[in-house]
Amino acid sequence: MRRYDLDWLRVFVFGLLIFYHVGMFFVPWGWHIKNNVEYTSIRIPMLFVNQWRLPILFLISGMGTFYALNKRTPIQFSTERIKRLFLPLVVGMLLVVPPQVYIERIANSQFRGSYFDFWPAQSFIGVYPEGNLSWHHLWFLPYLLLFSLALVPVFVSLKKNPGGRFITWVKALISRKTGLFWFLLPLYLMESLLEPFFNITHALIGDWFAIANYSTLFFYGFLLMTVQDNFWNTVTKNRRFYLYCGLIGFTLYLGLIMSFEDSILVHFTEALLKVFNLWSWILVLFGYAATYWNRPSRALTYCNEAVYPFYILHQTITIIAGYFIMDLSWGFLPKFLYLVIATFGGSWVIYEFGIRRWKWLRPLFGLKLKKAFTFSKEIKSVPQGK
């Protein structure tokens, strides 16, 4: 049975990613290009979103893997993952990411000349940040591909033994309101003991904390779908409790990092509050989505297909649009709205009138190779949500 709430959550989180990357243009954190005025006041909402946006994406990806393996053999699944992850990554690195690097270089006076002076002659020389070859925001794809291929034997074993001792134990554990918090233990150990020695680089090679952390979350997603009835019953029944946990967790976490200098005690406390906070909000989102979003709709049919091309395209459009306003005297709100509209609008135009309608373009952006239909024709076969 299809979980429409997972489709909605996927669309929601990737949509939120666009707002987050627009925010990175303004917040005083490192990013590819920056506005001429930085706004410290938006750090708190940015920090709030940053806590759980990537963890829930890897969880949802693990859940999707459960469904994919239901319809495919391990070989078929691995082949499909390579087509839908590696091919868009290559296309992205060749065509989508280079404009971002070019804008960054000319904004920082590191290159002079037109884009076609830069691409392809200069765009593939050296590895970013020293060089120009990069996957930038598409780093999610090689990590997901690695986890998908490496964990196939584990997933096949779990699917073959749904009544095994481990699955039986997990079912009993998560049937209790607080049982899901036991999943925090590996996350806490990695956050407290591994993260200080391996900063997240998104370079894959040597990015040991990110690999360990994100692969664990990916595995959690598959595992929770293996015991899905127990999981969904628990999160829907206790969603308000998890909401209180999230509010308390983020408040304490924010108070700690704003009030105390770093020390060994503060580090271990911060790590605990961080994983408690992010896990609580993940449970909140799953609980409320399962309650209110688990139904088909015409909009979901369209958005669920569009979300992957939007993810591939969006940051390039944001950076190009941002370059033309970065030194203007506009205030925060006009610039923010301009970037949001430009990013969503530009992504939609390219998707709707290019990627979606041109059969040969679809697999290059992770879509199934099928005849593309107009929006009005395609949704006629989809039941209207109640």
mmCIF file of C-alpha atoms in Angstrom:
data_model
loop_
_atom_site.group_PDB
_atom_site.id
_atom_site.type_symbol
_atom_site.label_atom_id
_atom_site.label_comp_id
_atom_site.label_asym_id
_atom_site.label_seq_id
_atom_site.Cartn_x
_atom_site.Cartn_y
_atom_site.Cartn_z
ATOM 1 C CA MET A 1 0.000 0.000 0.000
ATOM 2 C CA ARG A 2 1.400 3.368 -1.028
ATOM 3 C CA ARG A 3 2.087 5.888 1.722
ATOM 4 C CA TYR A 4 0.989 9.221 0.314
ATOM 5 C CA ASP A 5 2.168 10.954 3.468
ATOM 6 C CA LEU A 6 5.752 9.976 2.615
ATOM 7 C CA ASP A 7 5.320 11.504 -0.827
ATOM 8 C CA TRP A 8 3.991 14.703 0.747
ATOM 9 C CA LEU A 9 6.833 14.798 3.260
ATOM 10 C CA ARG A 10 9.378 14.341 0.493
ATOM 11 C CA VAL A 11 7.855 17.218 -1.468
ATOM 12 C CA PHE A 12 7.633 19.350 1.680
ATOM 13 C CA VAL A 13 11.237 18.801 2.776
ATOM 14 C CA PHE A 14 12.706 19.378 -0.675
ATOM 15 C CA GLY A 15 10.565 22.487 -1.011
ATOM 16 C CA LEU A 16 11.880 23.640 2.335
ATOM 17 C CA LEU A 17 15.395 23.069 1.003
ATOM 18 C CA ILE A 18 14.843 25.850 -1.529
ATOM 19 C CA PHE A 19 13.890 28.288 1.232
ATOM 20 C CA TYR A 20 16.897 27.114 3.243
ATOM 21 C CA HIS A 21 19.341 27.708 0.404
ATOM 22 C CA VAL A 22 17.815 31.126 -0.260
ATOM 23 C CA GLY A 23 18.372 31.830 3.442
ATOM 24 C CA MET A 24 22.032 30.841 3.101
ATOM 25 C CA PHE A 25 22.455 33.864 0.830
ATOM 26 C CA PHE A 26 21.679 36.117 3.823
ATOM 27 C CA VAL A 27 22.802 34.312 6.968
ATOM 28 C CA PRO A 28 26.370 34.864 8.311
ATOM 29 C CA TRP A 29 27.478 31.302 7.514
ATOM 30 C CA GLY A 30 29.783 30.235 4.728
ATOM 31 C CA TRP A 31 28.144 29.800 1.321
ATOM 32 C CA HIS A 32 29.029 30.237 -2.352
ATOM 33 C CA ILE A 33 27.981 33.882 -2.679
ATOM 34 C CA LYS A 34 26.668 36.268 -0.023
ATOM 35 C CA ASN A 35 24.402 39.277 0.132
ATOM 36 C CA ASN A 36 26.065 42.641 0.827
ATOM 37 C CA VAL A 37 24.248 42.694 4.181
ATOM 38 C CA GLU A 38 24.094 39.641 6.445
ATOM 39 C CA TYR A 39 21.212 39.126 8.859
ATOM 40 C CA THR A 40 22.037 37.399 12.143
ATOM 41 C CA SER A 41 18.369 37.354 13.168
ATOM 42 C CA ILE A 42 17.519 34.533 10.763
ATOM 43 C CA ARG A 43 20.077 32.161 12.254
ATOM 44 C CA ILE A 44 17.578 30.683 14.717
ATOM 45 C CA PRO A 45 14.949 29.561 12.168
ATOM 46 C CA MET A 46 17.750 28.387 9.889
ATOM 47 C CA LEU A 47 19.284 26.404 12.746
ATOM 48 C CA PHE A 48 15.899 24.910 13.606
ATOM 49 C CA VAL A 49 15.376 23.619 10.066
ATOM 50 C CA ASN A 50 18.985 22.525 9.714
ATOM 51 C CA GLN A 51 18.674 20.149 12.661
ATOM 52 C CA TRP A 52 16.291 17.687 10.985
ATOM 53 C CA ARG A 53 16.002 18.444 7.249
ATOM 54 C CA LEU A 54 18.799 16.109 6.102
ATOM 55 C CA PRO A 55 18.143 13.321 8.629
ATOM 56 C CA ILE A 56 14.504 13.042 7.576
ATOM 57 C CA LEU A 57 15.474 12.959 3.895
ATOM 58 C CA PHE A 58 17.715 9.955 4.474
ATOM 59 C CA LEU A 59 14.989 8.305 6.539
ATOM 60 C CA ILE A 60 12.429 8.833 3.774
ATOM 61 C CA SER A 61 14.930 7.501 1.233
ATOM 62 C CA GLY A 62 15.368 4.362 3.326
ATOM 63 C CA MET A 63 11.605 3.972 3.489
ATOM 64 C CA GLY A 64 11.371 4.321 -0.273
ATOM 65 C CA THR A 65 13.990 1.609 -0.637
ATOM 66 C CA PHE A 66 11.680 -0.772 1.221
ATOM 67 C CA TYR A 67 9.020 -0.292 -1.442
ATOM 68 C CA ALA A 68 11.532 -0.457 -4.297
ATOM 69 C CA LEU A 69 12.832 -3.836 -3.135
ATOM 70 C CA ASN A 70 9.272 -5.157 -2.960
ATOM 71 C CA LYS A 71 9.031 -4.899 -6.749
ATOM 72 C CA ARG A 72 12.601 -5.684 -7.803
ATOM 73 C CA THR A 73 15.321 -8.248 -7.324
ATOM 74 C CA PRO A 74 18.532 -6.969 -5.703
ATOM 75 C CA ILE A 75 20.203 -6.779 -9.138
ATOM 76 C CA GLN A 76 17.258 -4.900 -10.636
ATOM 77 C CA PHE A 77 17.182 -2.545 -7.674
ATOM 78 C CA SER A 78 20.924 -1.828 -7.894
ATOM 79 C CA THR A 79 20.707 -1.198 -11.636
ATOM 80 C CA GLU A 80 17.751 1.138 -11.160
ATOM 81 C CA ARG A 81 19.546 3.052 -8.403
ATOM 82 C CA ILE A 82 22.573 3.599 -10.638
ATOM 83 C CA LYS A 83 20.376 4.906 -13.451
ATOM 84 C CA ARG A 84 18.344 7.234 -11.247
ATOM 85 C CA LEU A 85 21.187 8.506 -9.044
ATOM 86 C CA PHE A 86 24.497 8.249 -10.885
ATOM 87 C CA LEU A 87 23.283 9.481 -14.287
ATOM 88 C CA PRO A 88 21.673 12.689 -12.892
ATOM 89 C CA LEU A 89 24.806 13.243 -10.790
ATOM 90 C CA VAL A 90 27.025 13.132 -13.883
ATOM 91 C CA VAL A 91 24.662 15.394 -15.830
ATOM 92 C CA GLY A 92 24.521 17.767 -12.864
ATOM 93 C CA MET A 93 28.299 17.955 -12.544
ATOM 94 C CA LEU A 94 28.701 18.571 -16.272
ATOM 95 C CA LEU A 95 25.888 21.052 -16.856
ATOM 96 C CA VAL A 96 24.091 22.229 -13.713
ATOM 97 C CA VAL A 97 26.847 22.849 -11.160
ATOM 98 C CA PRO A 98 29.446 24.662 -13.351
ATOM 99 C CA PRO A 99 27.365 27.888 -13.516
ATOM 100 C CA GLN A 100 27.428 27.998 -9.702
ATOM 101 C CA VAL A 101 31.213 27.721 -9.621
ATOM 102 C CA TYR A 102 31.536 30.331 -12.383
ATOM 103 C CA ILE A 103 29.362 32.826 -10.484
ATOM 104 C CA GLU A 104 31.378 32.225 -7.309
ATOM 105 C CA ARG A 105 34.660 32.762 -9.144
ATOM 106 C CA ILE A 106 33.635 36.032 -10.797
ATOM 107 C CA ALA A 107 31.948 37.289 -7.600
ATOM 108 C CA ASN A 108 35.223 36.742 -5.736
ATOM 109 C CA SER A 109 37.371 38.139 -8.609
ATOM 110 C CA GLN A 110 38.929 34.713 -9.177
ATOM 111 C CA PHE A 111 38.032 34.595 -12.873
ATOM 112 C CA ARG A 112 37.388 37.066 -15.661
ATOM 113 C CA GLY A 113 35.564 36.371 -18.873
ATOM 114 C CA SER A 114 32.274 35.015 -20.131
ATOM 115 C CA TYR A 115 30.725 31.747 -19.028
ATOM 116 C CA PHE A 116 31.860 30.049 -22.224
ATOM 117 C CA ASP A 117 35.395 31.155 -21.494
ATOM 118 C CA PHE A 118 34.994 29.225 -18.240
ATOM 119 C CA TRP A 119 33.013 26.203 -19.474
ATOM 120 C CA PRO A 120 34.217 23.700 -20.407
ATOM 121 C CA ALA A 121 37.847 24.831 -20.598
ATOM 122 C CA GLN A 122 38.204 25.784 -16.916
ATOM 123 C CA SER A 123 35.251 24.143 -15.185
ATOM 124 C CA PHE A 124 36.759 20.659 -14.835
ATOM 125 C CA ILE A 125 40.272 21.608 -13.769
ATOM 126 C CA GLY A 126 41.038 20.563 -10.190
ATOM 127 C CA VAL A 127 38.653 19.607 -7.404
ATOM 128 C CA TYR A 128 36.612 22.266 -5.631
ATOM 129 C CA PRO A 129 37.268 24.400 -3.600
ATOM 130 C CA GLU A 130 40.832 24.721 -4.883
ATOM 131 C CA GLY A 131 39.699 23.692 -8.373
ATOM 132 C CA ASN A 132 36.387 23.934 -10.192
ATOM 133 C CA LEU A 133 35.078 20.361 -10.461
ATOM 134 C CA SER A 134 32.334 19.785 -7.884
ATOM 135 C CA TRP A 135 28.963 18.218 -7.196
ATOM 136 C CA HIS A 136 27.986 21.063 -4.820
ATOM 137 C CA HIS A 137 24.393 20.559 -3.583
ATOM 138 C CA LEU A 138 24.135 17.237 -5.457
ATOM 139 C CA TRP A 139 26.335 15.568 -2.830
ATOM 140 C CA PHE A 140 23.161 13.842 -1.565
ATOM 141 C CA LEU A 141 23.123 11.614 -4.671
ATOM 142 C CA PRO A 142 26.502 9.815 -4.302
ATOM 143 C CA TYR A 143 25.871 9.263 -0.595
ATOM 144 C CA LEU A 144 22.447 7.826 -1.291
ATOM 145 C CA LEU A 145 23.838 5.633 -4.047
ATOM 146 C CA LEU A 146 26.570 4.320 -1.756
ATOM 147 C CA PHE A 147 24.119 3.476 1.027
ATOM 148 C CA SER A 148 21.635 1.902 -1.382
ATOM 149 C CA LEU A 149 24.198 -0.467 -2.873
ATOM 150 C CA ALA A 150 26.132 -1.252 0.301
ATOM 151 C CA LEU A 151 23.071 -2.080 2.413
ATOM 152 C CA VAL A 152 21.230 -4.256 -0.124
ATOM 153 C CA PRO A 153 22.377 -7.538 1.546
ATOM 154 C CA VAL A 154 21.194 -6.270 4.943
ATOM 155 C CA PHE A 155 17.833 -5.178 3.556
ATOM 156 C CA VAL A 156 17.294 -8.474 1.716
ATOM 157 C CA SER A 157 18.050 -10.358 4.934
ATOM 158 C CA LEU A 158 15.508 -8.289 6.871
ATOM 159 C CA LYS A 159 12.835 -8.826 4.236
ATOM 160 C CA LYS A 160 13.430 -12.580 4.259
ATOM 161 C CA ASN A 161 13.051 -12.773 8.047
ATOM 162 C CA PRO A 162 10.093 -10.540 8.986
ATOM 163 C CA GLY A 163 9.361 -12.749 11.978
ATOM 164 C CA GLY A 164 12.936 -12.964 13.213
ATOM 165 C CA ARG A 165 14.067 -12.137 16.733
ATOM 166 C CA PHE A 166 15.481 -8.739 15.781
ATOM 167 C CA ILE A 167 12.312 -7.561 14.024
ATOM 168 C CA THR A 168 10.169 -8.938 16.838
ATOM 169 C CA TRP A 169 12.265 -6.994 19.363
ATOM 170 C CA VAL A 170 12.003 -3.781 17.317
ATOM 171 C CA LYS A 171 8.217 -4.151 17.083
ATOM 172 C CA ALA A 172 7.924 -4.498 20.838
ATOM 173 C CA LEU A 173 10.318 -1.600 21.406
ATOM 174 C CA ILE A 174 8.608 0.965 19.203
ATOM 175 C CA SER A 175 5.128 0.050 20.329
ATOM 176 C CA ARG A 176 5.849 2.055 23.478
ATOM 177 C CA LYS A 177 5.644 5.842 23.422
ATOM 178 C CA THR A 178 9.253 6.345 24.449
ATOM 179 C CA GLY A 179 10.587 3.217 22.758
ATOM 180 C CA LEU A 180 11.495 5.106 19.576
ATOM 181 C CA PHE A 181 13.988 7.189 21.560
ATOM 182 C CA TRP A 182 16.258 4.140 21.860
ATOM 183 C CA PHE A 183 17.128 4.847 18.222
ATOM 184 C CA LEU A 184 18.991 7.883 19.546
ATOM 185 C CA LEU A 185 21.771 5.846 21.133
ATOM 186 C CA PRO A 186 23.830 5.194 17.960
ATOM 187 C CA LEU A 187 23.168 8.761 16.775
ATOM 188 C CA TYR A 188 24.352 10.164 20.099
ATOM 189 C CA LEU A 189 27.531 8.054 20.148
ATOM 190 C CA MET A 190 28.413 9.219 16.651
ATOM 191 C CA GLU A 191 27.584 12.862 17.393
ATOM 192 C CA SER A 192 29.584 12.938 20.624
ATOM 193 C CA LEU A 193 32.545 10.707 19.763
ATOM 194 C CA LEU A 194 32.959 10.806 15.975
ATOM 195 C CA GLU A 195 31.804 14.266 14.863
ATOM 196 C CA PRO A 196 34.569 16.229 16.688
ATOM 197 C CA PHE A 197 37.226 14.448 14.627
ATOM 198 C CA PHE A 198 35.518 14.412 11.214
ATOM 199 C CA ASN A 199 33.840 17.614 10.103
ATOM 200 C CA ILE A 200 31.172 17.150 7.471
ATOM 201 C CA THR A 201 32.688 17.903 4.059
ATOM 202 C CA HIS A 202 30.212 16.264 1.625
ATOM 203 C CA ALA A 203 33.298 15.075 -0.277
ATOM 204 C CA LEU A 204 32.419 11.388 0.398
ATOM 205 C CA ILE A 205 36.075 10.341 0.713
ATOM 206 C CA GLY A 206 37.116 10.740 4.346
ATOM 207 C CA ASP A 207 33.722 12.111 5.384
ATOM 208 C CA TRP A 208 33.392 9.445 8.042
ATOM 209 C CA PHE A 209 30.959 11.085 10.431
ATOM 210 C CA ALA A 210 28.521 11.984 7.653
ATOM 211 C CA ILE A 211 28.738 8.492 6.162
ATOM 212 C CA ALA A 212 28.158 6.807 9.517
ATOM 213 C CA ASN A 213 25.383 9.169 10.575
ATOM 214 C CA TYR A 214 23.436 9.326 7.316
ATOM 215 C CA SER A 215 23.766 5.596 6.583
ATOM 216 C CA THR A 216 22.348 4.851 10.034
ATOM 217 C CA LEU A 217 19.369 7.093 9.338
ATOM 218 C CA PHE A 218 18.929 5.460 5.917
ATOM 219 C CA PHE A 219 18.920 2.051 7.613
ATOM 220 C CA TYR A 220 16.432 3.312 10.194
ATOM 221 C CA GLY A 221 14.058 4.291 7.389
ATOM 222 C CA PHE A 222 14.081 0.790 5.930
ATOM 223 C CA LEU A 223 13.777 -0.814 9.356
ATOM 224 C CA LEU A 224 10.793 1.326 10.348
ATOM 225 C CA MET A 225 8.983 0.335 7.163
ATOM 226 C CA THR A 226 9.697 -3.310 7.957
ATOM 227 C CA VAL A 227 7.660 -2.839 11.154
ATOM 228 C CA GLN A 228 5.502 -0.133 9.626
ATOM 229 C CA ASP A 229 2.135 -0.752 11.332
ATOM 230 C CA ASN A 230 3.720 -0.561 14.778
ATOM 231 C CA PHE A 231 5.654 2.564 13.801
ATOM 232 C CA TRP A 232 2.762 4.470 12.236
ATOM 233 C CA ASN A 233 0.426 3.619 15.110
ATOM 234 C CA THR A 234 2.960 4.898 17.633
ATOM 235 C CA VAL A 235 3.781 8.193 15.911
ATOM 236 C CA THR A 236 0.168 9.066 15.115
ATOM 237 C CA LYS A 237 -1.030 8.238 18.622
ATOM 238 C CA ASN A 238 1.787 10.134 20.359
ATOM 239 C CA ARG A 239 2.439 12.954 17.912
ATOM 240 C CA ARG A 240 1.571 15.656 20.446
ATOM 241 C CA PHE A 241 3.951 14.152 22.993
ATOM 242 C CA TYR A 242 6.758 14.238 20.413
ATOM 243 C CA LEU A 243 5.848 17.847 19.618
ATOM 244 C CA TYR A 244 6.360 18.791 23.276
ATOM 245 C CA CYS A 245 9.675 16.905 23.241
ATOM 246 C CA GLY A 246 10.771 18.830 20.152
ATOM 247 C CA LEU A 247 9.844 22.212 21.624
ATOM 248 C CA ILE A 248 11.665 21.442 24.867
ATOM 249 C CA GLY A 249 14.656 19.926 23.060
ATOM 250 C CA PHE A 250 15.207 22.870 20.714
ATOM 251 C CA THR A 251 14.738 25.409 23.514
ATOM 252 C CA LEU A 252 17.331 23.681 25.703
ATOM 253 C CA TYR A 253 19.707 23.212 22.777
ATOM 254 C CA LEU A 254 19.440 26.856 21.780
ATOM 255 C CA GLY A 255 19.920 27.993 25.376
ATOM 256 C CA LEU A 256 23.003 25.827 25.767
ATOM 257 C CA ILE A 257 24.854 26.966 22.645
ATOM 258 C CA MET A 258 24.008 30.624 23.295
ATOM 259 C CA SER A 259 24.921 30.623 26.992
ATOM 260 C CA PHE A 260 28.026 28.462 27.421
ATOM 261 C CA GLU A 261 31.490 28.283 25.961
ATOM 262 C CA ASP A 262 32.561 24.976 24.465
ATOM 263 C CA SER A 263 33.975 22.388 26.871
ATOM 264 C CA ILE A 264 33.932 18.619 27.238
ATOM 265 C CA LEU A 265 30.775 18.694 29.375
ATOM 266 C CA VAL A 266 29.061 21.187 27.072
ATOM 267 C CA HIS A 267 30.006 19.112 24.017
ATOM 268 C CA PHE A 268 28.482 15.891 25.345
ATOM 269 C CA THR A 269 25.378 17.738 26.554
ATOM 270 C CA GLU A 270 25.024 19.572 23.250
ATOM 271 C CA ALA A 271 25.324 16.296 21.334
ATOM 272 C CA LEU A 272 22.568 14.746 23.438
ATOM 273 C CA LEU A 273 20.223 17.698 23.029
ATOM 274 C CA LYS A 274 20.944 17.896 19.298
ATOM 275 C CA VAL A 275 20.012 14.293 18.526
ATOM 276 C CA PHE A 276 17.051 14.381 20.927
ATOM 277 C CA ASN A 277 15.777 17.521 19.232
ATOM 278 C CA LEU A 278 16.182 16.342 15.638
ATOM 279 C CA TRP A 279 14.670 12.911 16.348
ATOM 280 C CA SER A 280 11.692 14.459 18.150
ATOM 281 C CA TRP A 281 10.903 16.718 15.187
ATOM 282 C CA ILE A 282 11.244 13.821 12.774
ATOM 283 C CA LEU A 283 8.682 11.866 14.807
ATOM 284 C CA VAL A 284 6.448 14.960 14.888
ATOM 285 C CA LEU A 285 6.541 15.260 11.108
ATOM 286 C CA PHE A 286 5.850 11.577 10.558
ATOM 287 C CA GLY A 287 3.019 11.609 13.100
ATOM 288 C CA TYR A 288 1.177 14.624 11.727
ATOM 289 C CA ALA A 289 1.806 13.665 8.093
ATOM 290 C CA ALA A 290 0.386 10.187 8.710
ATOM 291 C CA THR A 291 -2.669 11.744 10.330
ATOM 292 C CA TYR A 292 -3.478 14.429 7.769
ATOM 293 C CA TRP A 293 -1.523 13.796 4.555
ATOM 294 C CA ASN A 294 -1.952 10.092 3.810
ATOM 295 C CA ARG A 295 -4.251 10.587 0.836
ATOM 296 C CA PRO A 296 -3.790 11.059 -2.913
ATOM 297 C CA SER A 297 -4.369 14.328 -4.680
ATOM 298 C CA ARG A 298 -3.887 15.885 -8.079
ATOM 299 C CA ALA A 299 -1.241 18.278 -6.784
ATOM 300 C CA LEU A 300 0.744 15.438 -5.194
ATOM 301 C CA THR A 301 0.903 13.508 -8.471
ATOM 302 C CA TYR A 302 2.492 16.475 -10.188
ATOM 303 C CA CYS A 303 4.759 17.582 -7.344
ATOM 304 C CA ASN A 304 6.038 14.095 -6.578
ATOM 305 C CA GLU A 305 7.535 13.800 -10.043
ATOM 306 C CA ALA A 306 8.725 17.399 -10.192
ATOM 307 C CA VAL A 307 10.610 17.343 -6.889
ATOM 308 C CA TYR A 308 13.723 15.533 -8.193
ATOM 309 C CA PRO A 309 14.370 17.897 -11.137
ATOM 310 C CA PHE A 310 13.617 20.850 -8.842
ATOM 311 C CA TYR A 311 16.262 19.584 -6.420
ATOM 312 C CA ILE A 312 18.834 19.263 -9.202
ATOM 313 C CA LEU A 313 18.123 22.703 -10.694
ATOM 314 C CA HIS A 314 17.245 24.975 -7.800
ATOM 315 C CA GLN A 315 20.580 26.022 -6.311
ATOM 316 C CA THR A 316 22.031 27.033 -9.671
ATOM 317 C CA ILE A 317 19.063 29.315 -10.269
ATOM 318 C CA THR A 318 19.309 30.762 -6.751
ATOM 319 C CA ILE A 319 22.996 31.595 -7.159
ATOM 320 C CA ILE A 320 22.560 33.135 -10.620
ATOM 321 C CA ALA A 321 19.607 35.225 -9.442
ATOM 322 C CA GLY A 322 21.449 36.168 -6.259
ATOM 323 C CA TYR A 323 24.492 37.419 -8.149
ATOM 324 C CA PHE A 324 22.459 40.160 -9.841
ATOM 325 C CA ILE A 325 21.072 41.537 -6.567
ATOM 326 C CA MET A 326 23.864 40.846 -4.071
ATOM 327 C CA ASP A 327 25.145 44.431 -4.129
ATOM 328 C CA LEU A 328 21.803 46.220 -4.499
ATOM 329 C CA SER A 329 20.438 48.326 -1.650
ATOM 330 C CA TRP A 330 17.171 46.398 -1.361
ATOM 331 C CA GLY A 331 16.112 45.211 2.092
ATOM 332 C CA PHE A 332 15.941 41.618 3.242
ATOM 333 C CA LEU A 333 12.289 40.953 2.382
ATOM 334 C CA PRO A 334 12.365 42.176 -1.264
ATOM 335 C CA LYS A 335 15.555 40.205 -1.950
ATOM 336 C CA PHE A 336 14.255 37.102 -0.195
ATOM 337 C CA LEU A 337 10.961 37.143 -2.118
ATOM 338 C CA TYR A 338 12.785 37.804 -5.377
ATOM 339 C CA LEU A 339 15.060 34.785 -4.867
ATOM 340 C CA VAL A 340 12.215 32.479 -3.804
ATOM 341 C CA ILE A 341 10.074 33.450 -6.802
ATOM 342 C CA ALA A 342 13.019 33.282 -9.201
ATOM 343 C CA THR A 343 14.110 29.863 -7.905
ATOM 344 C CA PHE A 344 10.693 28.210 -7.867
ATOM 345 C CA GLY A 345 9.631 29.916 -11.096
ATOM 346 C CA GLY A 346 12.843 29.173 -12.968
ATOM 347 C CA SER A 347 12.871 25.539 -11.829
ATOM 348 C CA TRP A 348 9.240 25.113 -12.861
ATOM 349 C CA VAL A 349 9.711 26.612 -16.326
ATOM 350 C CA ILE A 350 12.706 24.373 -17.067
ATOM 351 C CA TYR A 351 10.912 21.322 -15.674
ATOM 352 C CA GLU A 352 7.484 21.863 -17.210
ATOM 353 C CA PHE A 353 8.508 22.986 -20.676
ATOM 354 C CA GLY A 354 11.738 21.048 -20.994
ATOM 355 C CA ILE A 355 12.512 18.079 -18.763
ATOM 356 C CA ARG A 356 8.968 16.816 -18.328
ATOM 357 C CA ARG A 357 7.904 17.029 -21.951
ATOM 358 C CA TRP A 358 11.079 15.872 -23.711
ATOM 359 C CA LYS A 359 11.371 12.110 -23.437
ATOM 360 C CA TRP A 360 15.145 11.996 -23.881
ATOM 361 C CA LEU A 361 15.694 14.529 -21.081
ATOM 362 C CA ARG A 362 13.690 12.693 -18.421
ATOM 363 C CA PRO A 363 16.247 10.016 -17.416
ATOM 364 C CA LEU A 364 18.990 12.658 -17.282
ATOM 365 C CA PHE A 365 17.108 14.214 -14.350
ATOM 366 C CA GLY A 366 16.106 10.984 -12.632
ATOM 367 C CA LEU A 367 12.645 10.563 -14.137
ATOM 368 C CA LYS A 368 11.274 7.386 -15.638
ATOM 369 C CA LEU A 369 11.590 7.036 -19.388
ATOM 370 C CA LYS A 370 7.968 7.343 -20.441
ATOM 371 C CA LYS A 371 5.863 9.534 -22.632
ATOM 372 C CA ALA A 372 5.308 12.860 -20.924
ATOM 373 C CA PHE A 373 1.769 14.188 -20.612
ATOM 374 C CA THR A 374 0.452 17.625 -19.906
ATOM 375 C CA PHE A 375 -0.568 18.295 -16.346
ATOM 376 C CA SER A 376 -4.305 18.375 -17.112
ATOM 377 C CA LYS A 377 -4.250 15.030 -18.930
ATOM 378 C CA GLU A 378 -2.037 13.210 -16.465
ATOM 379 C CA ILE A 379 -4.061 13.999 -13.353
ATOM 380 C CA LYS A 380 -7.372 12.779 -14.748
ATOM 381 C CA SER A 381 -6.512 9.239 -13.706
ATOM 382 C CA VAL A 382 -5.653 10.270 -10.158
ATOM 383 C CA PRO A 383 -8.444 10.207 -7.525
ATOM 384 C CA GLN A 384 -9.192 13.516 -5.900
ATOM 385 C CA GLY A 385 -8.258 13.538 -2.203
ATOM 386 C CA LYS A 386 -11.149 13.760 0.201
#
